PDB file of C-alpha atoms in Angstrom:
ATOM      1  CA  MET A1293       0.316  -0.060   0.130  1.00 79.00           C
ATOM      2  CA  GLU A1294       1.520   3.287  -1.133  1.00 88.00           C
ATOM      3  CA  ILE A1295       0.857   6.161   1.229  1.00 93.00           C
ATOM      4  CA  THR A1296       1.752   9.659   0.641  1.00 89.00           C
ATOM      5  CA  GLN A1297       4.861  11.320   2.260  1.00 89.00           C
ATOM      6  CA  THR A1298       4.152  14.731   2.829  1.00 92.00           C
ATOM      7  CA  ILE A1299       0.682  16.143   3.524  1.00 96.00           C
ATOM      8  CA  THR A1300      -0.194  19.682   0.969  1.00 96.00           C
ATOM      9  CA  ALA A1301      -3.156  19.251   0.318  1.00 98.00           C
ATOM     10  CA  THR A1302      -5.806  18.524   2.705  1.00 98.00           C
ATOM     11  CA  ALA A1303      -9.980  18.235   2.564  1.00 98.00           C
ATOM     12  CA  VAL A1304     -12.512  18.326   5.661  1.00 98.00           C
ATOM     13  CA  VAL A1305     -15.597  16.856   5.352  1.00 98.00           C
ATOM     14  CA  GLY A1306     -18.518  18.159   7.056  1.00 98.00           C
ATOM     15  CA  ALA A1307     -18.134  21.408   7.560  1.00 96.00           C
ATOM     16  CA  GLY A1308     -20.018  22.504  10.861  1.00 95.00           C
ATOM     17  CA  TYR A1309     -18.724  23.816  14.218  1.00 95.00           C
ATOM     18  CA  MET A1310     -16.089  20.466  15.116  1.00 97.00           C
ATOM     19  CA  GLY A1311     -15.331  20.182  10.794  1.00 98.00           C
ATOM     20  CA  GLY A1312     -15.201  24.085  10.721  1.00 98.00           C
ATOM     21  CA  GLY A1313     -12.467  24.233  13.367  1.00 98.00           C
ATOM     22  CA  ILE A1314     -10.282  21.874  12.528  1.00 98.00           C
ATOM     23  CA  ALA A1315     -10.438  23.412   8.989  1.00 98.00           C
ATOM     24  CA  GLN A1316      -9.388  26.942  10.623  1.00 98.00           C
ATOM     25  CA  VAL A1317      -6.368  25.178  12.611  1.00 98.00           C
ATOM     26  CA  LEU A1318      -5.168  23.347   8.996  1.00 98.00           C
ATOM     27  CA  ALA A1319      -5.364  26.290   7.298  1.00 98.00           C
ATOM     28  CA  LEU A1320      -3.922  28.456  10.025  1.00 98.00           C
ATOM     29  CA  HIS A1321      -0.757  26.556   9.542  1.00 98.00           C
ATOM     30  CA  GLY A1322      -0.912  26.757   6.162  1.00 98.00           C
ATOM     31  CA  TYR A1323      -2.030  23.930   4.624  1.00 98.00           C
ATOM     32  CA  LYS A1324      -4.648  24.124   1.503  1.00 98.00           C
ATOM     33  CA  VAL A1325      -7.651  22.867   2.876  1.00 98.00           C
ATOM     34  CA  ALA A1326     -11.671  22.065   0.977  1.00 98.00           C
ATOM     35  CA  LEU A1327     -13.857  21.889   2.703  1.00 98.00           C
ATOM     36  CA  GLY A1328     -16.881  19.489   1.549  1.00 98.00           C
ATOM     37  CA  ASP A1329     -20.146  19.100   2.820  1.00 98.00           C
ATOM     38  CA  VAL A1330     -23.986  18.593   1.669  1.00 96.00           C
ATOM     39  CA  ASP A1331     -23.486  20.233  -1.536  1.00 97.00           C
ATOM     40  CA  GLY A1332     -21.331  23.393  -2.589  1.00 97.00           C
ATOM     41  CA  GLU A1333     -23.299  26.050  -1.008  1.00 98.00           C
ATOM     42  CA  ILE A1334     -23.280  24.465   2.170  1.00 98.00           C
ATOM     43  CA  ALA A1335     -20.211  25.012   1.857  1.00 98.00           C
ATOM     44  CA  GLU A1336     -19.730  28.189   0.934  1.00 98.00           C
ATOM     45  CA  ARG A1337     -21.601  29.033   3.449  1.00 98.00           C
ATOM     46  CA  ALA A1338     -19.349  27.309   6.049  1.00 98.00           C
ATOM     47  CA  ARG A1339     -16.106  29.540   4.298  1.00 98.00           C
ATOM     48  CA  VAL A1340     -17.530  32.808   4.969  1.00 98.00           C
ATOM     49  CA  ARG A1341     -18.439  31.582   8.610  1.00 98.00           C
ATOM     50  CA  LEU A1342     -14.866  30.305   9.099  1.00 98.00           C
ATOM     51  CA  VAL A1343     -13.593  33.414   7.896  1.00 98.00           C
ATOM     52  CA  ASP A1344     -15.607  35.925   9.722  1.00 98.00           C
ATOM     53  CA  GLN A1345     -15.359  33.803  12.758  1.00 98.00           C
ATOM     54  CA  ALA A1346     -11.135  34.034  12.600  1.00 98.00           C
ATOM     55  CA  ARG A1347     -11.677  37.725  12.269  1.00 98.00           C
ATOM     56  CA  ASP A1348     -13.969  37.815  15.098  1.00 98.00           C
ATOM     57  CA  PHE A1349     -10.917  35.423  16.776  1.00 98.00           C
ATOM     58  CA  GLU A1350      -8.018  37.505  15.770  1.00 98.00           C
ATOM     59  CA  ALA A1351      -9.767  40.895  16.910  1.00 98.00           C
ATOM     60  CA  ARG A1352     -10.091  39.061  19.895  1.00 97.00           C
ATOM     61  CA  GLY A1353      -6.788  38.343  20.673  1.00 97.00           C
ATOM     62  CA  LEU A1354      -7.527  34.618  20.132  1.00 97.00           C
ATOM     63  CA  LEU A1355      -5.217  34.135  17.065  1.00 97.00           C
ATOM     64  CA  PRO A1356      -2.447  36.286  16.230  1.00 97.00           C
ATOM     65  CA  ALA A1357      -2.333  38.941  14.208  1.00 97.00           C
ATOM     66  CA  GLY A1358      -2.972  37.821  10.412  1.00 98.00           C
ATOM     67  CA  ALA A1359      -4.557  34.814  10.910  1.00 98.00           C
ATOM     68  CA  ALA A1360      -8.083  35.764   9.024  1.00 98.00           C
ATOM     69  CA  GLU A1361      -5.916  36.555   6.216  1.00 98.00           C
ATOM     70  CA  THR A1362      -4.032  32.985   6.268  1.00 98.00           C
ATOM     71  CA  ILE A1363      -7.219  31.079   6.845  1.00 98.00           C
ATOM     72  CA  ALA A1364      -9.307  33.155   4.174  1.00 98.00           C
ATOM     73  CA  ALA A1365      -6.502  32.371   1.759  1.00 98.00           C
ATOM     74  CA  ASN A1366      -6.015  28.288   2.152  1.00 98.00           C
ATOM     75  CA  LEU A1367      -9.527  27.852   2.735  1.00 98.00           C
ATOM     76  CA  ALA A1368     -11.663  26.732  -0.208  1.00 98.00           C
ATOM     77  CA  ALA A1369     -15.241  25.544   0.113  1.00 98.00           C
ATOM     78  CA  ALA A1370     -15.749  22.810  -2.795  1.00 98.00           C
ATOM     79  CA  ALA A1371     -19.041  21.847  -4.770  1.00 98.00           C
ATOM     80  CA  SER A1372     -18.952  18.177  -3.324  1.00 98.00           C
ATOM     81  CA  ILE A1373     -17.550  15.685  -1.369  1.00 98.00           C
ATOM     82  CA  GLU A1374     -15.614  14.131  -4.149  1.00 98.00           C
ATOM     83  CA  ASP A1375     -14.632  17.565  -5.123  1.00 98.00           C
ATOM     84  CA  ALA A1376     -13.149  18.312  -2.123  1.00 98.00           C
ATOM     85  CA  VAL A1377     -11.662  14.964  -1.252  1.00 98.00           C
ATOM     86  CA  SER A1378      -9.922  14.461  -4.877  1.00 98.00           C
ATOM     87  CA  MET A1379      -6.887  15.691  -5.114  1.00 97.00           C
ATOM     88  CA  ALA A1380      -6.223  15.729  -0.961  1.00 98.00           C
ATOM     89  CA  ASP A1381      -3.079  14.516   0.898  1.00 98.00           C
ATOM     90  CA  TYR A1382      -5.195  14.324   4.386  1.00 98.00           C
ATOM     91  CA  VAL A1383      -8.983  13.780   4.460  1.00 98.00           C
ATOM     92  CA  ALA A1384     -10.594  14.576   7.595  1.00 98.00           C
ATOM     93  CA  GLU A1385     -14.110  13.533   8.294  1.00 98.00           C
ATOM     94  CA  ALA A1386     -16.377  15.538  10.429  1.00 98.00           C
ATOM     95  CA  VAL A1387     -19.682  13.995   9.913  1.00 98.00           C
ATOM     96  CA  PRO A1388     -22.347  13.677  12.793  1.00 96.00           C
ATOM     97  CA  GLU A1389     -21.666  10.865  14.969  1.00 96.00           C
ATOM     98  CA  ASP A1390     -23.954   8.122  13.535  1.00 97.00           C
ATOM     99  CA  PRO A1391     -22.337   5.052  12.281  1.00 96.00           C
ATOM    100  CA  VAL A1392     -25.034   4.820   9.181  1.00 97.00           C
ATOM    101  CA  ILE A1393     -24.015   8.594   8.582  1.00 98.00           C
ATOM    102  CA  LYS A1394     -20.459   7.821   8.961  1.00 98.00           C
ATOM    103  CA  ALA A1395     -19.606   4.656   6.718  1.00 98.00           C
ATOM    104  CA  ASP A1396     -21.867   6.243   3.572  1.00 98.00           C
ATOM    105  CA  ILE A1397     -19.320   8.998   3.577  1.00 98.00           C
ATOM    106  CA  LEU A1398     -16.298   6.976   4.616  1.00 98.00           C
ATOM    107  CA  ARG A1399     -17.546   4.814   1.468  1.00 98.00           C
ATOM    108  CA  ARG A1400     -17.587   8.163  -0.736  1.00 98.00           C
ATOM    109  CA  ILE A1401     -14.129   9.830   0.646  1.00 98.00           C
ATOM    110  CA  SER A1402     -12.339   6.406   0.256  1.00 96.00           C
ATOM    111  CA  SER A1403     -13.778   5.346  -3.692  1.00 96.00           C
ATOM    112  CA  THR A1404     -12.642   9.074  -5.026  1.00 97.00           C
ATOM    113  CA  ALA A1405      -9.662  10.267  -2.474  1.00 98.00           C
ATOM    114  CA  PRO A1406      -6.761   9.584  -4.087  1.00 97.00           C
ATOM    115  CA  ALA A1407      -5.239   6.006  -3.245  1.00 96.00           C
ATOM    116  CA  ALA A1408      -2.503   6.979  -1.313  1.00 97.00           C
ATOM    117  CA  ALA A1409      -4.205   9.763   1.104  1.00 98.00           C
ATOM    118  CA  ILE A1410      -4.545   9.626   4.750  1.00 98.00           C
ATOM    119  CA  ILE A1411      -8.500   9.100   5.722  1.00 98.00           C
ATOM    120  CA  ALA A1412      -8.928   9.984   9.432  1.00 98.00           C
ATOM    121  CA  SER A1413     -11.905  10.059  11.119  1.00 98.00           C
ATOM    122  CA  ASN A1414     -13.256  12.248  13.809  1.00 98.00           C
ATOM    123  CA  ALA A1415     -15.124   9.779  15.784  1.00 96.00           C
ATOM    124  CA  SER A1416     -15.925  10.262  19.327  1.00 95.00           C
ATOM    125  CA  ALA A1417     -17.246   7.271  20.220  1.00 95.00           C
ATOM    126  CA  ILE A1418     -18.099   4.987  17.478  1.00 97.00           C
ATOM    127  CA  PRO A1419     -15.291   2.192  17.343  1.00 97.00           C
ATOM    128  CA  ILE A1420     -12.458   2.715  14.236  1.00 98.00           C
ATOM    129  CA  GLY A1421     -12.641  -0.933  13.086  1.00 97.00           C
ATOM    130  CA  GLU A1422     -16.248  -0.362  12.843  1.00 97.00           C
ATOM    131  CA  LEU A1423     -16.082   2.747  10.338  1.00 98.00           C
ATOM    132  CA  ALA A1424     -12.896   0.662   8.762  1.00 98.00           C
ATOM    133  CA  ALA A1425     -15.359  -1.888   7.540  1.00 97.00           C
ATOM    134  CA  SER A1426     -16.351   1.182   4.933  1.00 98.00           C
ATOM    135  CA  VAL A1427     -13.178   2.317   3.789  1.00 98.00           C
ATOM    136  CA  THR A1428     -11.030   0.959   0.405  1.00 96.00           C
ATOM    137  CA  GLY A1429      -7.967   0.093   1.792  1.00 96.00           C
ATOM    138  CA  PRO A1430      -8.459   0.930   5.591  1.00 97.00           C
ATOM    139  CA  GLY A1431      -4.366   0.928   6.149  1.00 98.00           C
ATOM    140  CA  ARG A1432      -4.622   4.093   5.561  1.00 98.00           C
ATOM    141  CA  PHE A1433      -7.157   4.840   7.690  1.00 98.00           C
ATOM    142  CA  LEU A1434      -7.312   6.011  11.216  1.00 98.00           C
ATOM    143  CA  GLY A1435      -8.922   7.890  13.971  1.00 98.00           C
ATOM    144  CA  VAL A1436      -7.954  11.511  15.161  1.00 98.00           C
ATOM    145  CA  HIS A1437     -10.619  12.668  17.567  1.00 98.00           C
ATOM    146  CA  TRP A1438     -10.152  16.610  17.970  1.00 98.00           C
ATOM    147  CA  MET A1439     -12.339  18.290  20.721  1.00 97.00           C
ATOM    148  CA  ASN A1440     -14.619  21.460  20.439  1.00 95.00           C
ATOM    149  CA  PRO A1441     -13.730  23.903  20.327  1.00 97.00           C
ATOM    150  CA  ALA A1442     -10.820  22.449  17.904  1.00 97.00           C
ATOM    151  CA  PRO A1443      -9.070  25.861  17.712  1.00 97.00           C
ATOM    152  CA  PHE A1444      -8.336  25.983  20.958  1.00 98.00           C
ATOM    153  CA  ILE A1445      -8.392  22.799  22.861  1.00 97.00           C
ATOM    154  CA  PRO A1446      -4.983  21.567  22.788  1.00 97.00           C
ATOM    155  CA  GLY A1447      -5.532  17.659  22.870  1.00 98.00           C
ATOM    156  CA  VAL A1448      -6.214  15.048  19.833  1.00 98.00           C
ATOM    157  CA  GLU A1449      -6.500  11.313  20.152  1.00 98.00           C
ATOM    158  CA  LEU A1450      -5.083   8.969  16.896  1.00 98.00           C
ATOM    159  CA  ILE A1451      -6.814   5.752  17.509  1.00 98.00           C
ATOM    160  CA  PRO A1452      -5.555   3.105  14.596  1.00 98.00           C
ATOM    161  CA  GLY A1453      -7.974   0.443  13.450  1.00 97.00           C
ATOM    162  CA  PRO A1454      -7.051  -3.129  13.476  1.00 97.00           C
ATOM    163  CA  GLN A1455      -5.112  -2.424   9.725  1.00 97.00           C
ATOM    164  CA  THR A1456      -3.924   0.582  10.061  1.00 98.00           C
ATOM    165  CA  SER A1457      -0.556   0.943   8.667  1.00 97.00           C
ATOM    166  CA  PRO A1458       2.116   2.205  11.224  1.00 97.00           C
ATOM    167  CA  GLN A1459       3.202   4.854   8.341  1.00 97.00           C
ATOM    168  CA  VAL A1460      -0.164   6.426   8.544  1.00 98.00           C
ATOM    169  CA  MET A1461       0.134   6.810  12.723  1.00 98.00           C
ATOM    170  CA  ASP A1462       3.235   8.433  12.345  1.00 98.00           C
ATOM    171  CA  LEU A1463       2.517  11.035   9.588  1.00 98.00           C
ATOM    172  CA  ALA A1464      -1.104  11.811  11.497  1.00 98.00           C
ATOM    173  CA  GLU A1465       1.397  12.251  14.713  1.00 98.00           C
ATOM    174  CA  GLU A1466       3.500  14.658  12.546  1.00 98.00           C
ATOM    175  CA  LEU A1467       0.217  16.520  11.311  1.00 98.00           C
ATOM    176  CA  ILE A1468      -1.135  17.110  14.728  1.00 98.00           C
ATOM    177  CA  LEU A1469       2.510  18.058  16.247  1.00 98.00           C
ATOM    178  CA  ALA A1470       3.135  20.595  13.213  1.00 98.00           C
ATOM    179  CA  LEU A1471       0.236  22.154  14.133  1.00 98.00           C
ATOM    180  CA  GLY A1472       0.472  22.778  17.801  1.00 98.00           C
ATOM    181  CA  LYS A1473      -1.822  20.065  18.980  1.00 98.00           C
ATOM    182  CA  THR A1474      -0.917  17.457  21.733  1.00 98.00           C
ATOM    183  CA  PRO A1475      -1.279  14.008  20.238  1.00 98.00           C
ATOM    184  CA  ALA A1476      -1.745  10.549  22.501  1.00 98.00           C
ATOM    185  CA  ARG A1477      -1.757   7.343  20.639  1.00 98.00           C
ATOM    186  CA  VAL A1478      -4.978   5.529  22.382  1.00 98.00           C
ATOM    187  CA  ALA A1479      -5.864   1.489  21.321  1.00 98.00           C
ATOM    188  CA  ASP A1480      -9.178   1.502  19.512  1.00 98.00           C
ATOM    189  CA  THR A1481     -11.866   0.899  22.302  1.00 96.00           C
ATOM    190  CA  PRO A1482     -15.251   2.435  22.316  1.00 95.00           C
ATOM    191  CA  GLY A1483     -15.552   6.490  23.347  1.00 96.00           C
ATOM    192  CA  PHE A1484     -11.270   5.369  23.304  1.00 97.00           C
ATOM    193  CA  VAL A1485      -9.923   7.544  26.349  1.00 98.00           C
ATOM    194  CA  ALA A1486     -11.082  11.371  26.534  1.00 97.00           C
ATOM    195  CA  ASN A1487     -15.152  10.552  26.187  1.00 97.00           C
ATOM    196  CA  ARG A1488     -15.110   7.090  28.443  1.00 97.00           C
ATOM    197  CA  LEU A1489     -13.270   9.409  30.962  1.00 97.00           C
ATOM    198  CA  GLN A1490     -15.753  12.136  30.733  1.00 97.00           C
ATOM    199  CA  PHE A1491     -19.120  10.070  30.538  1.00 97.00           C
ATOM    200  CA  ALA A1492     -17.687   8.068  33.089  1.00 97.00           C
ATOM    201  CA  LEU A1493     -18.085  11.724  35.234  1.00 98.00           C
ATOM    202  CA  TYR A1494     -21.451  12.415  33.965  1.00 98.00           C
ATOM    203  CA  LYS A1495     -22.645   9.483  34.701  1.00 97.00           C
ATOM    204  CA  GLU A1496     -22.033   9.661  38.270  1.00 97.00           C
ATOM    205  CA  ALA A1497     -22.887  13.436  38.497  1.00 98.00           C
ATOM    206  CA  ALA A1498     -26.272  12.524  37.137  1.00 98.00           C
ATOM    207  CA  ARG A1499     -26.503   9.976  39.752  1.00 97.00           C
ATOM    208  CA  ILE A1500     -26.005  12.236  42.465  1.00 98.00           C
ATOM    209  CA  VAL A1501     -28.583  14.143  41.287  1.00 98.00           C
ATOM    210  CA  GLU A1502     -31.015  11.673  41.050  1.00 98.00           C
ATOM    211  CA  GLU A1503     -29.936  10.693  44.772  1.00 97.00           C
ATOM    212  CA  GLY A1504     -30.824  14.270  46.019  1.00 98.00           C
ATOM    213  CA  VAL A1505     -27.221  14.559  47.102  1.00 98.00           C
ATOM    214  CA  ALA A1506     -26.296  17.960  45.240  1.00 98.00           C
ATOM    215  CA  ALA A1507     -28.181  20.550  42.954  1.00 98.00           C
ATOM    216  CA  PRO A1508     -26.657  20.624  39.183  1.00 98.00           C
ATOM    217  CA  SER A1509     -24.992  23.743  39.580  1.00 97.00           C
ATOM    218  CA  GLN A1510     -23.926  22.786  43.073  1.00 98.00           C
ATOM    219  CA  ILE A1511     -21.789  19.780  41.773  1.00 98.00           C
ATOM    220  CA  ASP A1512     -20.508  21.974  39.033  1.00 97.00           C
ATOM    221  CA  ALA A1513     -19.511  24.087  41.596  1.00 97.00           C
ATOM    222  CA  VAL A1514     -17.718  21.685  43.528  1.00 98.00           C
ATOM    223  CA  VAL A1515     -15.722  20.181  40.443  1.00 97.00           C
ATOM    224  CA  SER A1516     -14.231  23.100  38.721  1.00 97.00           C
ATOM    225  CA  ASN A1517     -13.397  24.128  42.431  1.00 96.00           C
ATOM    226  CA  THR A1518     -11.256  21.131  43.235  1.00 97.00           C
ATOM    227  CA  PHE A1519     -10.449  17.948  41.253  1.00 96.00           C
ATOM    228  CA  GLY A1520     -12.101  19.401  38.414  1.00 97.00           C
ATOM    229  CA  PHE A1521      -9.383  22.823  38.788  1.00 97.00           C
ATOM    230  CA  ARG A1522      -6.413  19.991  39.026  1.00 97.00           C
ATOM    231  CA  LEU A1523      -7.269  18.810  35.633  1.00 97.00           C
ATOM    232  CA  ALA A1524      -6.975  21.539  33.969  1.00 95.00           C
ATOM    233  CA  LEU A1525      -3.038  21.298  34.352  1.00 96.00           C
ATOM    234  CA  PHE A1526      -2.484  17.885  35.565  1.00 97.00           C
ATOM    235  CA  GLY A1527      -3.915  14.108  34.503  1.00 97.00           C
ATOM    236  CA  PRO A1528      -5.131  11.528  36.936  1.00 97.00           C
ATOM    237  CA  PHE A1529      -1.903   9.682  37.248  1.00 96.00           C
ATOM    238  CA  ALA A1530       0.307  12.607  38.058  1.00 95.00           C
ATOM    239  CA  ILE A1531      -2.657  13.713  40.280  1.00 96.00           C
ATOM    240  CA  GLY A1532      -2.576  10.881  42.055  1.00 96.00           C
ATOM    241  CA  ASP A1533       1.099  10.186  42.391  1.00 95.00           C
ATOM    242  CA  MET A1534       1.248  13.232  44.003  1.00 93.00           C
ATOM    243  CA  ALA A1535      -1.692  12.800  46.804  1.00 93.00           C
ATOM    244  CA  GLY A1536      -0.677   9.703  47.793  1.00 95.00           C
ATOM    245  CA  LEU A1537      -1.615   5.933  45.896  1.00 96.00           C
ATOM    246  CA  ASP A1538      -2.598   4.886  50.078  1.00 96.00           C
ATOM    247  CA  VAL A1539      -4.708   7.981  50.552  1.00 96.00           C
ATOM    248  CA  TYR A1540      -6.848   7.027  47.018  1.00 97.00           C
ATOM    249  CA  GLU A1541      -7.022   2.806  48.169  1.00 96.00           C
ATOM    250  CA  SER A1542      -8.430   3.872  51.539  1.00 97.00           C
ATOM    251  CA  SER A1543     -10.809   6.364  50.255  1.00 97.00           C
ATOM    252  CA  TYR A1544     -11.739   3.165  47.678  1.00 97.00           C
ATOM    253  CA  ARG A1545     -12.302   1.218  50.713  1.00 96.00           C
ATOM    254  CA  THR A1546     -14.612   3.322  52.364  1.00 97.00           C
ATOM    255  CA  LEU A1547     -16.677   4.574  49.149  1.00 97.00           C
ATOM    256  CA  GLU A1548     -17.175   0.889  48.408  1.00 97.00           C
ATOM    257  CA  LYS A1549     -18.922   0.091  51.826  1.00 96.00           C
ATOM    258  CA  ALA A1550     -21.410   2.734  50.879  1.00 95.00           C
ATOM    259  CA  TYR A1551     -21.789   2.291  47.146  1.00 95.00           C
ATOM    260  CA  GLY A1552     -20.619  -1.703  46.437  1.00 95.00           C
ATOM    261  CA  GLU A1553     -18.139  -3.063  44.370  1.00 95.00           C
ATOM    262  CA  ARG A1554     -18.686   0.031  41.379  1.00 93.00           C
ATOM    263  CA  PHE A1555     -16.058   1.981  44.112  1.00 96.00           C
ATOM    264  CA  SER A1556     -13.843  -0.655  44.623  1.00 97.00           C
ATOM    265  CA  PRO A1557     -10.371   0.046  44.927  1.00 97.00           C
ATOM    266  CA  PRO A1558      -8.990  -1.045  41.037  1.00 96.00           C
ATOM    267  CA  ALA A1559      -6.475  -3.589  40.848  1.00 97.00           C
ATOM    268  CA  ALA A1560      -3.663  -2.175  39.251  1.00 97.00           C
ATOM    269  CA  LEU A1561      -4.051   0.759  42.013  1.00 97.00           C
ATOM    270  CA  THR A1562      -4.154  -2.344  44.918  1.00 97.00           C
ATOM    271  CA  ALA A1563      -1.057  -3.972  43.082  1.00 96.00           C
ATOM    272  CA  VAL A1564       0.837  -0.850  42.980  1.00 96.00           C
ATOM    273  CA  VAL A1565      -0.005   0.152  46.907  1.00 96.00           C
ATOM    274  CA  GLU A1566       1.280  -3.723  47.957  1.00 96.00           C
ATOM    275  CA  GLU A1567       4.541  -3.019  46.345  1.00 94.00           C
ATOM    276  CA  GLY A1568       4.716  -0.195  48.338  1.00 93.00           C
ATOM    277  CA  ASN A1569       4.749   2.515  45.537  1.00 93.00           C
ATOM    278  CA  LEU A1570       2.824   5.001  46.967  1.00 94.00           C
ATOM    279  CA  GLY A1571       3.610   7.944  44.513  1.00 93.00           C
ATOM    280  CA  LEU A1572       5.735  11.423  45.002  1.00 90.00           C
ATOM    281  CA  LYS A1573       6.289  10.362  48.819  1.00 87.00           C
ATOM    282  CA  THR A1574       8.308   7.054  48.283  1.00 86.00           C
ATOM    283  CA  GLY A1575       9.456   8.191  45.031  1.00 80.00           C
ATOM    284  CA  ARG A1576       7.429   6.189  42.426  1.00 86.00           C
ATOM    285  CA  GLY A1577       3.710   5.481  42.262  1.00 93.00           C
ATOM    286  CA  PHE A1578       2.052   4.887  38.316  1.00 95.00           C
ATOM    287  CA  LEU A1579       4.335   6.912  36.889  1.00 93.00           C
ATOM    288  CA  ASP A1580       7.927   6.760  37.194  1.00 86.00           C
ATOM    289  CA  ILE A1581       8.603  10.784  38.347  1.00 85.00           C
ATOM    290  CA  ASP A1582      12.579  11.375  39.310  1.00 84.00           C
ATOM    291  CA  PRO A1583      13.151  11.640  42.956  1.00 82.00           C
ATOM    292  CA  ALA A1584      14.821  14.396  42.072  1.00 86.00           C
ATOM    293  CA  SER A1585      11.982  16.599  40.724  1.00 89.00           C
ATOM    294  CA  ARG A1586      10.238  16.234  43.738  1.00 88.00           C
ATOM    295  CA  GLU A1587      10.842  19.730  45.014  1.00 91.00           C
ATOM    296  CA  SER A1588      10.598  21.174  41.288  1.00 95.00           C
ATOM    297  CA  LEU A1589       7.141  19.596  40.475  1.00 93.00           C
ATOM    298  CA  VAL A1590       5.826  20.515  43.810  1.00 93.00           C
ATOM    299  CA  ALA A1591       7.098  24.141  43.416  1.00 96.00           C
ATOM    300  CA  TYR A1592       5.615  23.949  39.598  1.00 96.00           C
ATOM    301  CA  ARG A1593       2.347  22.590  40.681  1.00 96.00           C
ATOM    302  CA  ASP A1594       1.851  24.886  43.418  1.00 97.00           C
ATOM    303  CA  SER A1595       2.609  28.337  41.147  1.00 97.00           C
ATOM    304  CA  ALA A1596       0.360  26.554  38.428  1.00 97.00           C
ATOM    305  CA  TYR A1597      -2.144  26.631  40.471  1.00 97.00           C
ATOM    306  CA  ALA A1598      -1.687  30.229  42.491  1.00 98.00           C
ATOM    307  CA  ARG A1599      -1.666  31.229  38.286  1.00 97.00           C
ATOM    308  CA  LEU A1600      -4.999  29.583  37.246  1.00 97.00           C
ATOM    309  CA  SER A1601      -6.840  31.035  40.402  1.00 97.00           C
ATOM    310  CA  ARG A1602      -5.292  34.756  39.240  1.00 97.00           C
ATOM    311  CA  LEU A1603      -6.814  33.943  35.780  1.00 97.00           C
ATOM    312  CA  ARG A1604     -10.026  32.316  36.833  1.00 95.00           C
ATOM    313  CA  ALA A1605     -10.443  35.597  39.013  1.00 96.00           C
ATOM    314  CA  GLU A1606      -9.690  37.853  35.985  1.00 96.00           C
ATOM    315  CA  LEU A1607     -12.138  36.219  33.514  1.00 95.00           C
ATOM    316  CA  GLY A1608     -14.771  36.121  36.132  1.00 95.00           C
ATOM    317  CA  GLN A1609     -17.756  34.393  36.105  1.00 92.00           C
ATOM    318  CA  ALA A1610     -19.005  32.084  33.007  1.00 94.00           C
ATOM    319  CA  PRO A1611     -21.775  34.848  31.740  1.00 95.00           C
ATOM    320  CA  GLY A1612     -25.585  32.549  32.700  1.00 91.00           C
ATOM    321  CA  LEU A1613     -24.138  30.399  35.147  1.00 87.00           C
TER     322      LEU A1613
END
């Protein structure tokens, strides 16, 4: 299977909120982008909207000076989906999260795009292996999951299907890095990592409302001002290692008594604690943190939290909340 060696021309199929944001990022970083949607008229309206939005972002200091002009120069509306992908080295599919719709669009893309073109689905939860069945040449197909709003959220998940070429994964990772984003390679499982965690939290939050423990607004206040505040800077394993994994395991025991097996200590956590690896205070936990970095890590954490607190105070309360 021949795969493109360089990515210059790109296409985004599905020019809505998600796809439009991806198109803006690609165009801002110098890639030619063809927008494809239901028809050329819808694609052209999306192009105009995205350029106008980029001007607004630039005026508000959210994008650098000249960004809107660069985006306008690199963004074009195509008359059809087939026209959009016909010359592309890289195609980002960003149509609605419906397996039937995605399968149809992926068939159209893969039958028209150059044989060497990489095809990336922005699926949020649908397994990439399931979608790959609709792609001609599944070795060039992978999941590239962005989060809204795409211009400003740094993380992007890269998900291989069962036949995805390692070369395709490498090229996709190079592209995401070139766009100033932070890629993470994860396995192909429903929800991947971001949405599996996000929806687990949401379900537990909804259960707390059902039980009458707290109102939605109060739950949001707790999350955004406690562990959610930390999550703006560190992932769960870094936070756990800094807090102490013996504390985590003990807390799970208490929660297990109240809520049953769903809150029993994870086997991976118990194993680490039994080995005496309690996190930063013993030098190792889930992460292999260099003991020599302990003081500088704690200093970084404290400084980062203080600066984030000042930023939140500067921004004030979000309108309407």
